Tab-separated table of C-alpha atoms and ligand atoms in Angstrom:
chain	number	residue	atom	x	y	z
J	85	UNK	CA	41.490	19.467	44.977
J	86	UNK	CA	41.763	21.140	41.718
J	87	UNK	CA	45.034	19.199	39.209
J	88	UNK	CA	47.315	20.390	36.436
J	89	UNK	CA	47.241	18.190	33.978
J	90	UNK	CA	50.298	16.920	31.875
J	91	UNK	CA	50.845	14.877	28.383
J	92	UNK	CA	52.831	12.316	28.814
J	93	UNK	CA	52.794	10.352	25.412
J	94	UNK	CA	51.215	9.768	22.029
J	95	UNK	CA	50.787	6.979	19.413
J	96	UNK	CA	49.165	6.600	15.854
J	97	UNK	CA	48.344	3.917	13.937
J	98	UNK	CA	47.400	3.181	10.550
J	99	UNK	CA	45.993	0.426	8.228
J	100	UNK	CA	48.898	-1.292	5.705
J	101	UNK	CA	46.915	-1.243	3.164
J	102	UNK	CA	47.656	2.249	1.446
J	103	UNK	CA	45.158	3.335	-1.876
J	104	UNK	CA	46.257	5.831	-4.157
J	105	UNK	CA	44.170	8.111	-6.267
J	106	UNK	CA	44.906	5.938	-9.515
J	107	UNK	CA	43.638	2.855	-7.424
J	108	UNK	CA	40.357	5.252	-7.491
J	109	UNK	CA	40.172	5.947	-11.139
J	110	UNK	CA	39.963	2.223	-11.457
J	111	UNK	CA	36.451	2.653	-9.061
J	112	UNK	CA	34.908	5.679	-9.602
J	113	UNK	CA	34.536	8.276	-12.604
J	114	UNK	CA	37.537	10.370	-10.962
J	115	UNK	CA	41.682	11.579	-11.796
J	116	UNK	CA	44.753	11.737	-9.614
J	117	UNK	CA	44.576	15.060	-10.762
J	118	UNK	CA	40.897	16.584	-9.891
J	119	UNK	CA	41.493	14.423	-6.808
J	120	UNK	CA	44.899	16.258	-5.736
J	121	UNK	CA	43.950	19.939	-7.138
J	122	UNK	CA	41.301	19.934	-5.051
J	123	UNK	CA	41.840	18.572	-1.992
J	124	UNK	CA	45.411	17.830	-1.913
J	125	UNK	CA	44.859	14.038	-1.160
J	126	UNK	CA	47.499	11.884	-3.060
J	127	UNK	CA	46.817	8.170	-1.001
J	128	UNK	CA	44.753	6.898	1.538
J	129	UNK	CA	44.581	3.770	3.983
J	130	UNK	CA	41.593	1.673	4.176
J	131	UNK	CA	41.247	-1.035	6.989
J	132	UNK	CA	40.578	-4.791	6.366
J	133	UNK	CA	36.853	-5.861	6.564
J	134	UNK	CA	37.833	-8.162	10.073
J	135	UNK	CA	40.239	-4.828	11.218
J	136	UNK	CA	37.830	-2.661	13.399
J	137	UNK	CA	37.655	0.372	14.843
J	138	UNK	CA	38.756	-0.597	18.005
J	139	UNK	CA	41.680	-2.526	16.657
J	140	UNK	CA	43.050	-0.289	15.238
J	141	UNK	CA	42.279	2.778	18.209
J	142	UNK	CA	44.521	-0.204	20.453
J	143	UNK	CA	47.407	-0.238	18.609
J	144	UNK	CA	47.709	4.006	18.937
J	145	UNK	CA	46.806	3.618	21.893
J	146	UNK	CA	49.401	0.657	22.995
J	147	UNK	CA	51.877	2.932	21.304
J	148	UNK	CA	50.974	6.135	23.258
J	149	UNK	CA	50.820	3.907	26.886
J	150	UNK	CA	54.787	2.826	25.771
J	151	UNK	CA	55.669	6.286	25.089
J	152	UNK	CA	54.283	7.550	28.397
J	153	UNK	CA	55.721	4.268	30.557
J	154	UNK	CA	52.296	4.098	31.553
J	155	UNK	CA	50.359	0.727	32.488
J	156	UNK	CA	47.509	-0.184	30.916
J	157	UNK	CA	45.891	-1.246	34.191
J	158	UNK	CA	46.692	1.936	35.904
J	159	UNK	CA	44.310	4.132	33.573
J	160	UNK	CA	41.221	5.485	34.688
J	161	UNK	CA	39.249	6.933	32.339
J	162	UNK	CA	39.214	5.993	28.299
J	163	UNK	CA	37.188	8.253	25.855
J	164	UNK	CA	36.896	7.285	22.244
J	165	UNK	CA	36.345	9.831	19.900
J	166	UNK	CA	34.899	7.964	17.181
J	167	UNK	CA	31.754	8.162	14.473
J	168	UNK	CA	32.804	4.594	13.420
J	169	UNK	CA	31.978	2.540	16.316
J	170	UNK	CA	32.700	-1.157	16.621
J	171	UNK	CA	28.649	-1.601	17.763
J	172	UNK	CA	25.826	0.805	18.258
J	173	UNK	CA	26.336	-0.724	21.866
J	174	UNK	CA	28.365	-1.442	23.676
J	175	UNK	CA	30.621	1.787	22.908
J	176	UNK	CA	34.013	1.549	21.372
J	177	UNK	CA	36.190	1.994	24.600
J	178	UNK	CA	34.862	-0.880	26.380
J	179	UNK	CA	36.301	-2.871	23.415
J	180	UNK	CA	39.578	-0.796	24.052
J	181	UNK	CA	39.442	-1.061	27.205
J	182	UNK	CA	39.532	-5.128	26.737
J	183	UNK	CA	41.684	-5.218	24.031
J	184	UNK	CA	44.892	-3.267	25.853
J	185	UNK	CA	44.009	-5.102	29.323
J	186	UNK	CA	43.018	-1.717	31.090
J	187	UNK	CA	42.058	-1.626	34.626
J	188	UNK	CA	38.027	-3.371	34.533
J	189	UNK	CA	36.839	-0.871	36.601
J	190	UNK	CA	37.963	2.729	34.613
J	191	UNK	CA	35.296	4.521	33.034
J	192	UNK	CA	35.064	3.931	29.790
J	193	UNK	CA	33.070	5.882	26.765
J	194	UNK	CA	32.741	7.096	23.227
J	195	UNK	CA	32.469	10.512	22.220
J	196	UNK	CA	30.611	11.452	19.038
J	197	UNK	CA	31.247	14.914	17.394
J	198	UNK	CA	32.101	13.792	14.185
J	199	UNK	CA	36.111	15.389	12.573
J	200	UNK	CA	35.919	17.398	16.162
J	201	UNK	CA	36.051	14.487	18.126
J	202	UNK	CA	39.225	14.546	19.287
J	203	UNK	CA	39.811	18.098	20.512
J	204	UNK	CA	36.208	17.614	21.873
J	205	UNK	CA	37.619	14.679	23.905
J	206	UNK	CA	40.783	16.680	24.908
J	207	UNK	CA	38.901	19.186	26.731
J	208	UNK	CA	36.241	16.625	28.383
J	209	UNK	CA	39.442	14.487	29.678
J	210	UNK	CA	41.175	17.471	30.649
J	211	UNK	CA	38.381	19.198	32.351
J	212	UNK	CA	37.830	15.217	34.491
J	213	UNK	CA	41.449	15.507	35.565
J	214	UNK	CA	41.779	18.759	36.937
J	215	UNK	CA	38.811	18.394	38.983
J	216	UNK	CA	40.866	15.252	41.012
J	217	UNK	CA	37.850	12.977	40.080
J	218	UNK	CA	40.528	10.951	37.728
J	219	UNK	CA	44.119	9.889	37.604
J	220	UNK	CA	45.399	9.039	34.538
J	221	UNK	CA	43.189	9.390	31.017
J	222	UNK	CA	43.920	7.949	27.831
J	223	UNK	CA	42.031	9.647	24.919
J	224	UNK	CA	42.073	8.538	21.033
J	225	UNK	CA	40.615	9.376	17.937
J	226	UNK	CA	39.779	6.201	15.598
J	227	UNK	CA	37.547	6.247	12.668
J	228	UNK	CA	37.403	3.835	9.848
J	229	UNK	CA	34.899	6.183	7.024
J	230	UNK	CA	36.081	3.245	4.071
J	231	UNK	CA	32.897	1.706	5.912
J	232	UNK	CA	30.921	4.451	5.750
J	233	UNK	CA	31.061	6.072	2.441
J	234	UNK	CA	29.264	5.522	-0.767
J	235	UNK	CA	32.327	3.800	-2.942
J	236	UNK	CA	30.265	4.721	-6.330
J	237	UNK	CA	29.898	8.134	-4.878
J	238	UNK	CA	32.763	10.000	-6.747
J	239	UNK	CA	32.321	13.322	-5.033
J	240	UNK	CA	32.626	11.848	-1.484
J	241	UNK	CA	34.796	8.578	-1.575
J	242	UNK	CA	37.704	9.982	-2.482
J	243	UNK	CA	37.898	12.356	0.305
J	244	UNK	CA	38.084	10.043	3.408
J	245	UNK	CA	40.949	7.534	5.003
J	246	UNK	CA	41.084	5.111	7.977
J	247	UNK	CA	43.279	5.614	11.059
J	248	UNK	CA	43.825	6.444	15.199
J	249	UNK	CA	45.743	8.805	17.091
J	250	UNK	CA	46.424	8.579	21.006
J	251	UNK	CA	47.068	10.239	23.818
J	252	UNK	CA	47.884	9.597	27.578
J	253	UNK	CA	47.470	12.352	30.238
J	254	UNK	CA	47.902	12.730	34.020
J	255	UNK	CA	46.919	14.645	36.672
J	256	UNK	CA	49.478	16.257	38.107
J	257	UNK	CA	49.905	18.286	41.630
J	258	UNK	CA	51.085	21.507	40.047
J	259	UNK	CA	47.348	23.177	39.756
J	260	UNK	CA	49.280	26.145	37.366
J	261	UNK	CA	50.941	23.668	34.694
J	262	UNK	CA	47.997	22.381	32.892
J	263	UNK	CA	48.875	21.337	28.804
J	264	UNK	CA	45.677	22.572	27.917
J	265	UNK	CA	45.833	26.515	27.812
J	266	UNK	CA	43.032	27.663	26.360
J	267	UNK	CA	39.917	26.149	24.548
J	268	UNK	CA	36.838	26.956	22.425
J	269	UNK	CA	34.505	24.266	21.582
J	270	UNK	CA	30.918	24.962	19.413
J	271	UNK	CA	28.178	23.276	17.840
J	272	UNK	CA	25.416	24.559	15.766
J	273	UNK	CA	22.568	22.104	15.177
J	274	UNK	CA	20.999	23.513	12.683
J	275	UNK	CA	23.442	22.244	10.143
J	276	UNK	CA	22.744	18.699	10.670
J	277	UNK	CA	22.286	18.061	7.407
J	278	UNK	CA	24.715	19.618	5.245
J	279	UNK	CA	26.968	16.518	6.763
J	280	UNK	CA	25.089	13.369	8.079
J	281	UNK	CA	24.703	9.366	7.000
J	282	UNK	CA	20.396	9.895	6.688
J	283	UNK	CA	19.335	6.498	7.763
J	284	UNK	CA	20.520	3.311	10.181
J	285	UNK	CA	19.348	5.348	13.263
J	286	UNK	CA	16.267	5.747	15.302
J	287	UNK	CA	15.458	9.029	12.979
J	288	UNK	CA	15.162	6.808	10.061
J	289	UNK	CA	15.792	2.866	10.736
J	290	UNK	CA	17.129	0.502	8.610
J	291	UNK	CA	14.923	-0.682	5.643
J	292	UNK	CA	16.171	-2.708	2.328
J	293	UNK	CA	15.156	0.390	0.439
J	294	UNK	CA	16.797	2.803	2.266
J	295	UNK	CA	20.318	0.476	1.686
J	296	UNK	CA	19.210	0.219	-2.197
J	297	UNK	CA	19.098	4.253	-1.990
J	298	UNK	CA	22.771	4.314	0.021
J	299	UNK	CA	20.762	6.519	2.802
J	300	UNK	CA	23.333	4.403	4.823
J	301	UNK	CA	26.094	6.223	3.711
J	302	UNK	CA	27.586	9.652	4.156
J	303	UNK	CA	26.365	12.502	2.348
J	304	UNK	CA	27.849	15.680	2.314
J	305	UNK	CA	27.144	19.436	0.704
J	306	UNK	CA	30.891	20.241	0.048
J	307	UNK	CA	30.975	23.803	-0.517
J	308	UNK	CA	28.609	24.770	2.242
J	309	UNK	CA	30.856	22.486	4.414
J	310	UNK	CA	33.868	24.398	2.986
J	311	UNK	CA	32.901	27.685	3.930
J	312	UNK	CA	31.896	27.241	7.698
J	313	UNK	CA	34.891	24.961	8.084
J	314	UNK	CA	37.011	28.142	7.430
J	315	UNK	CA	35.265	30.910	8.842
J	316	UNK	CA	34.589	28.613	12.117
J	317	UNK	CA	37.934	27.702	12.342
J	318	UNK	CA	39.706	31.033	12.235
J	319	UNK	CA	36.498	32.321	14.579
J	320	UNK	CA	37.637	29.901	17.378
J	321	UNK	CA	41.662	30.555	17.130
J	322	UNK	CA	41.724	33.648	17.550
J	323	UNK	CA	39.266	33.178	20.302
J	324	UNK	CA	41.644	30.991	21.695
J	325	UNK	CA	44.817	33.192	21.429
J	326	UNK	CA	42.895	36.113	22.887
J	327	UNK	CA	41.829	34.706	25.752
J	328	UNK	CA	46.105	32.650	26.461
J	329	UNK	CA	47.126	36.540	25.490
J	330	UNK	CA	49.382	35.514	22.905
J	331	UNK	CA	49.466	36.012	19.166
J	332	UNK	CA	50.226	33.859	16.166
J	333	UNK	CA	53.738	34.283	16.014
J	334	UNK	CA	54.171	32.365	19.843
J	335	UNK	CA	52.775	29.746	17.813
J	336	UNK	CA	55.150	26.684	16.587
J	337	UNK	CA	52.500	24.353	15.225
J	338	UNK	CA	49.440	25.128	14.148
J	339	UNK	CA	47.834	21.282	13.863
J	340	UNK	CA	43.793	21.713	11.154
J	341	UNK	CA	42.025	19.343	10.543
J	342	UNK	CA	43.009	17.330	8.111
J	343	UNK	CA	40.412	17.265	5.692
J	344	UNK	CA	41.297	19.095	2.453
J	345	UNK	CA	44.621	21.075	1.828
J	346	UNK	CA	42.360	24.384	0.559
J	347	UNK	CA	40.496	24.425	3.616
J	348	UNK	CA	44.130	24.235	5.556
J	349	UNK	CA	45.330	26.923	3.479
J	350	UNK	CA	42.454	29.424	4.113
J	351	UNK	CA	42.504	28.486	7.398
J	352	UNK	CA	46.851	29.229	7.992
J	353	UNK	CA	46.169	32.316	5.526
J	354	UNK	CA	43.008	33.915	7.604
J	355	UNK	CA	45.042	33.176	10.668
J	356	UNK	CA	48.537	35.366	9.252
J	357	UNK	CA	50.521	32.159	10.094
J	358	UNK	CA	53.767	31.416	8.168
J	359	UNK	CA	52.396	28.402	5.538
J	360	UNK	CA	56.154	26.083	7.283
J	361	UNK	CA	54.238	26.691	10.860
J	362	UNK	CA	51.090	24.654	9.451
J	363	UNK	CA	50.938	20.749	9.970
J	364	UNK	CA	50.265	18.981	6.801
J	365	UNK	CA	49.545	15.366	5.893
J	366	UNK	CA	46.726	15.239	4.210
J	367	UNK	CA	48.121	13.901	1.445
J	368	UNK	CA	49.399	10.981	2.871
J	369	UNK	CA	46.156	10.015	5.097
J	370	UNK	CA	43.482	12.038	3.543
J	371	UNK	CA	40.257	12.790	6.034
J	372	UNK	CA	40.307	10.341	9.046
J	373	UNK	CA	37.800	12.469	10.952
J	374	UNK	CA	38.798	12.721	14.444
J	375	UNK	CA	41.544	10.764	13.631
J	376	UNK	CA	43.687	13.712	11.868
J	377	UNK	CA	44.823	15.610	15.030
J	378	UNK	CA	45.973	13.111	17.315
J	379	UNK	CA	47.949	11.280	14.330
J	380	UNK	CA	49.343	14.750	13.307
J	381	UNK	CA	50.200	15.102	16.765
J	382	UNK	CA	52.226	12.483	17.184
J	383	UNK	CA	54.360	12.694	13.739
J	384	UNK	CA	54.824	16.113	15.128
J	385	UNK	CA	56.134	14.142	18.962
J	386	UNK	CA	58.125	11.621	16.696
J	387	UNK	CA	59.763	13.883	14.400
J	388	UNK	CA	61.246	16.148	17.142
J	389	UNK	CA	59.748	19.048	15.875
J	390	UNK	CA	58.213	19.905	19.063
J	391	UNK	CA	60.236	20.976	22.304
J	392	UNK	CA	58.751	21.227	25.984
J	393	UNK	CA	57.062	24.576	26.590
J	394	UNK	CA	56.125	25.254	22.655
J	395	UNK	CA	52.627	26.409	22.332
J	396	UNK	CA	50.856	23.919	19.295
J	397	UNK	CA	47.332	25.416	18.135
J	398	UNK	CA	44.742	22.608	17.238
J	399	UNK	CA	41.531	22.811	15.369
J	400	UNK	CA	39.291	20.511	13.723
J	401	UNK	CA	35.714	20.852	12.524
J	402	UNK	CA	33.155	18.348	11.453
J	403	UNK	CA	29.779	17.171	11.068
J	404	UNK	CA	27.129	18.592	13.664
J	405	UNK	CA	28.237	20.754	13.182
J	406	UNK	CA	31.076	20.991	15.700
J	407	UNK	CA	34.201	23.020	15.987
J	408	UNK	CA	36.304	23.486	18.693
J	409	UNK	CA	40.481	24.797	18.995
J	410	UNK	CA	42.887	23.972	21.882
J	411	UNK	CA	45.818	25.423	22.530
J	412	UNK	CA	48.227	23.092	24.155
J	413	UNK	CA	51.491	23.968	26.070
J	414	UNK	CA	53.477	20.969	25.231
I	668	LIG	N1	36.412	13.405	-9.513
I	668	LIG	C1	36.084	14.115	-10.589
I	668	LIG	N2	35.080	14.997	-10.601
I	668	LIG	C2	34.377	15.153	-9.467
I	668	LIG	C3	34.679	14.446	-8.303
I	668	LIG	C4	35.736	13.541	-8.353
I	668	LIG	N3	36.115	12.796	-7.293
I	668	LIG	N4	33.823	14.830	-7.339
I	668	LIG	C5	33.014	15.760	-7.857
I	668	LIG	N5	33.350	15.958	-9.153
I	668	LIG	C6	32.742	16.861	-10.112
I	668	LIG	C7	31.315	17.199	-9.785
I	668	LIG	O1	30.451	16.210	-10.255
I	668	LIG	C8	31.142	18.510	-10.515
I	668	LIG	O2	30.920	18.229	-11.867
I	668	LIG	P1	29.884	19.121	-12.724
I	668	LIG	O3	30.462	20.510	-12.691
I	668	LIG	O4	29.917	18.461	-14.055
I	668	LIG	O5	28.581	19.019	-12.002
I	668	LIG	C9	32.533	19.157	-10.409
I	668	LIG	O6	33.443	18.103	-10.076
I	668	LIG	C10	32.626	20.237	-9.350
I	668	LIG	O7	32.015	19.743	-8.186
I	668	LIG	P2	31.950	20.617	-6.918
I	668	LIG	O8	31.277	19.860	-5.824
I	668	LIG	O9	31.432	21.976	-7.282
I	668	LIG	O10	33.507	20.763	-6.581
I	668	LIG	P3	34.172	21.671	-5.511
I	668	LIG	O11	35.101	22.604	-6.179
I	668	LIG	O12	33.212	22.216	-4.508
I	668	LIG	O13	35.071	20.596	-4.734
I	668	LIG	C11	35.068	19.363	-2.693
I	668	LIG	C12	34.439	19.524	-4.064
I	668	LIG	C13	34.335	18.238	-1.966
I	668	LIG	C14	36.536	18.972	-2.858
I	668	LIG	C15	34.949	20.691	-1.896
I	668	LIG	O14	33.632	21.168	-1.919
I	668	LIG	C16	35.398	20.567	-0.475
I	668	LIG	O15	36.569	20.440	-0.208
I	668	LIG	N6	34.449	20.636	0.486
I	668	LIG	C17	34.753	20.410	1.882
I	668	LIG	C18	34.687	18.931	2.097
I	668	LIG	C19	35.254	18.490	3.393
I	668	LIG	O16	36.431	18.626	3.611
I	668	LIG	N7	34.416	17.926	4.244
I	668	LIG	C20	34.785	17.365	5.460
I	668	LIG	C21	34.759	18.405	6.532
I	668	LIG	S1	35.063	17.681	8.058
């Protein structure tokens, strides 16, 4: 009854249009050089106004389907990690789902746990595989946040990007080989509001005055993000390595968040990992929210700078707040 489960591709994909900090001083009160001292973002890309969400979560995920010579038809189960949905309802993999010509009858949902997304939906999939309920999964991270920021809000704009990341995985026979080691996932809901858009929900619904006050846009407390985003981080590695019984050094890749080059930093530094073993490309993508691991995961795949059996440490955090790490046996 019980499955291994096995990776068998990924695919990214990101809006052409690419915005560099010196296209922001041009918007907001901002430099190139507060911009990249602090956070390490040099350029961003920002979707069309008619490109959404789910357009852009196909094309990873067509990508990742060709990589793993896998038909759309034959999937079984889509999860869309995603705070950027197409609708409120219906949820963002049902518009997947159409738009790569998947089977009609897989399950089909959205996940929403903010930057953690992704790692979230790694463990969900992985977790409906191994229990033989499903076949073949296709999971993605897409998140547009050009829609949902403030763009006259200096301290936040600047911060975020648009793009998808994808990945196809199968149940396999071989209960013992499973890609995903180890896991530690967390939320703490008591910090709901140190990250949050206030208003467009049932907690506060839509009113003209709310959209005059930009209630309908993300709002963040940066340094109190900062410093759980580290600590939280580190907490749930090394939970992770404990229980695989391994240390940092039988790491190859250790794949953050992608969300601000200090917070990477502390995070590599509090974990003793060599600063060449820590993914980086921030600065080419800035935050895409659950988007940042799967896309880092597959320049990692396309770059062949990952080889069968090497252990690649992810971990993202986000608004909730969540956090989770997976360790994956590649
Ligand atoms: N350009 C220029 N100045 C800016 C600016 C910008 N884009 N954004 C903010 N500032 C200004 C502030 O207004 C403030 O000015 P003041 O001192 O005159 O009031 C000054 O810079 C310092 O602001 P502060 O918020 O204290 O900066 P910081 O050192 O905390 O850095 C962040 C701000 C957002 C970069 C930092 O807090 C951070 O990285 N937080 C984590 C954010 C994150 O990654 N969130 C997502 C997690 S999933």
């Amino acid at each position: 009854m019980f499955k291994g489960v096995k990776i068998l591709g990924t695919g990214s994909y990101l809006p052409e249009k690419v915005v560099t900090n010196f296209d922001l001083e041009k918007i907001v009160e901002t430099s190139d050089e507060w911009i990249r001292t602090r956070t390490g973002i040099e350029e961003r890309r920002i979707s069309r106004d008619d490109e959404p969400t789910s357009e852009i979560a196909a094309k990873a995920a067509e990508e990742a389907l060709k990589v793993a010579g896998v038909d759309a038809k034959d999937l079984d189960l889509i999860i869309v990690a995603t705070i950027c949905p197409d609708q409120t309802f219906p949820n963002t993999a049902c518009h997947v789902q159409k738009r790569i010509g998947a089977s009609p009858t897989a399950m089909c949902f959205s996940m929403e746990a903010a930057c953690t997304g992704f790692v979230y939906a790694l463990e969900t999939a992985t977790a409906m595989l191994r229990s033989g309920y499903h076949k073949k999964a296709l999971i993605i991270g897409a998140e547009e946040m050009s829609k949902l920021v403030d763009w006259e809000d200096r301290s936040t704009c600047v911060l975020f990007g648009d793009g998808a990341g994808a990945m196809v995985l199968e149940a396999t026979d071989d209960v013992n080989d499973c890609a995903l080691v180890a896991s530690s996932m967390h939320a703490n809901g008591n910090y709901t509001d140190i990250l949050e858009i206030p208003a467009g929900g049932t907690l506060q619904p839509i009113t003209p005055e709310l959209i005059e006050s930009k209630a309908n846009c993300l709002r963040m407390e940066g340094q109190a993000v900062f410093k759980l985003a580290v600590t939280s981080m580190v907490r749930a590695c090394k939970k992770v390595l404990k229980d695989a019984n391994l240390t940092i050094d039988d790491i190859k890749w250790l794949v953050p968040h992608q969300a601000n080059m200090r917070i990477i930093s502390a995070v590599g530094k509090g974990l003793g990992i060599e600063t060449e073993k820590v993914f980086v490309n921030v600065n080419k993508y800035a935050n895409t929210s659950s988007a940042t691991v799967p896309i880092a995961l597959d320049e990692i795949a396309k770059s062949d700078l990952v080889k069968g059996g090497d252990y690649v440490l992810t971990v993202a955090f986000g608004a909730g707040l969540t956090w989770g790490a997976a360790l994956i046996k590649w």
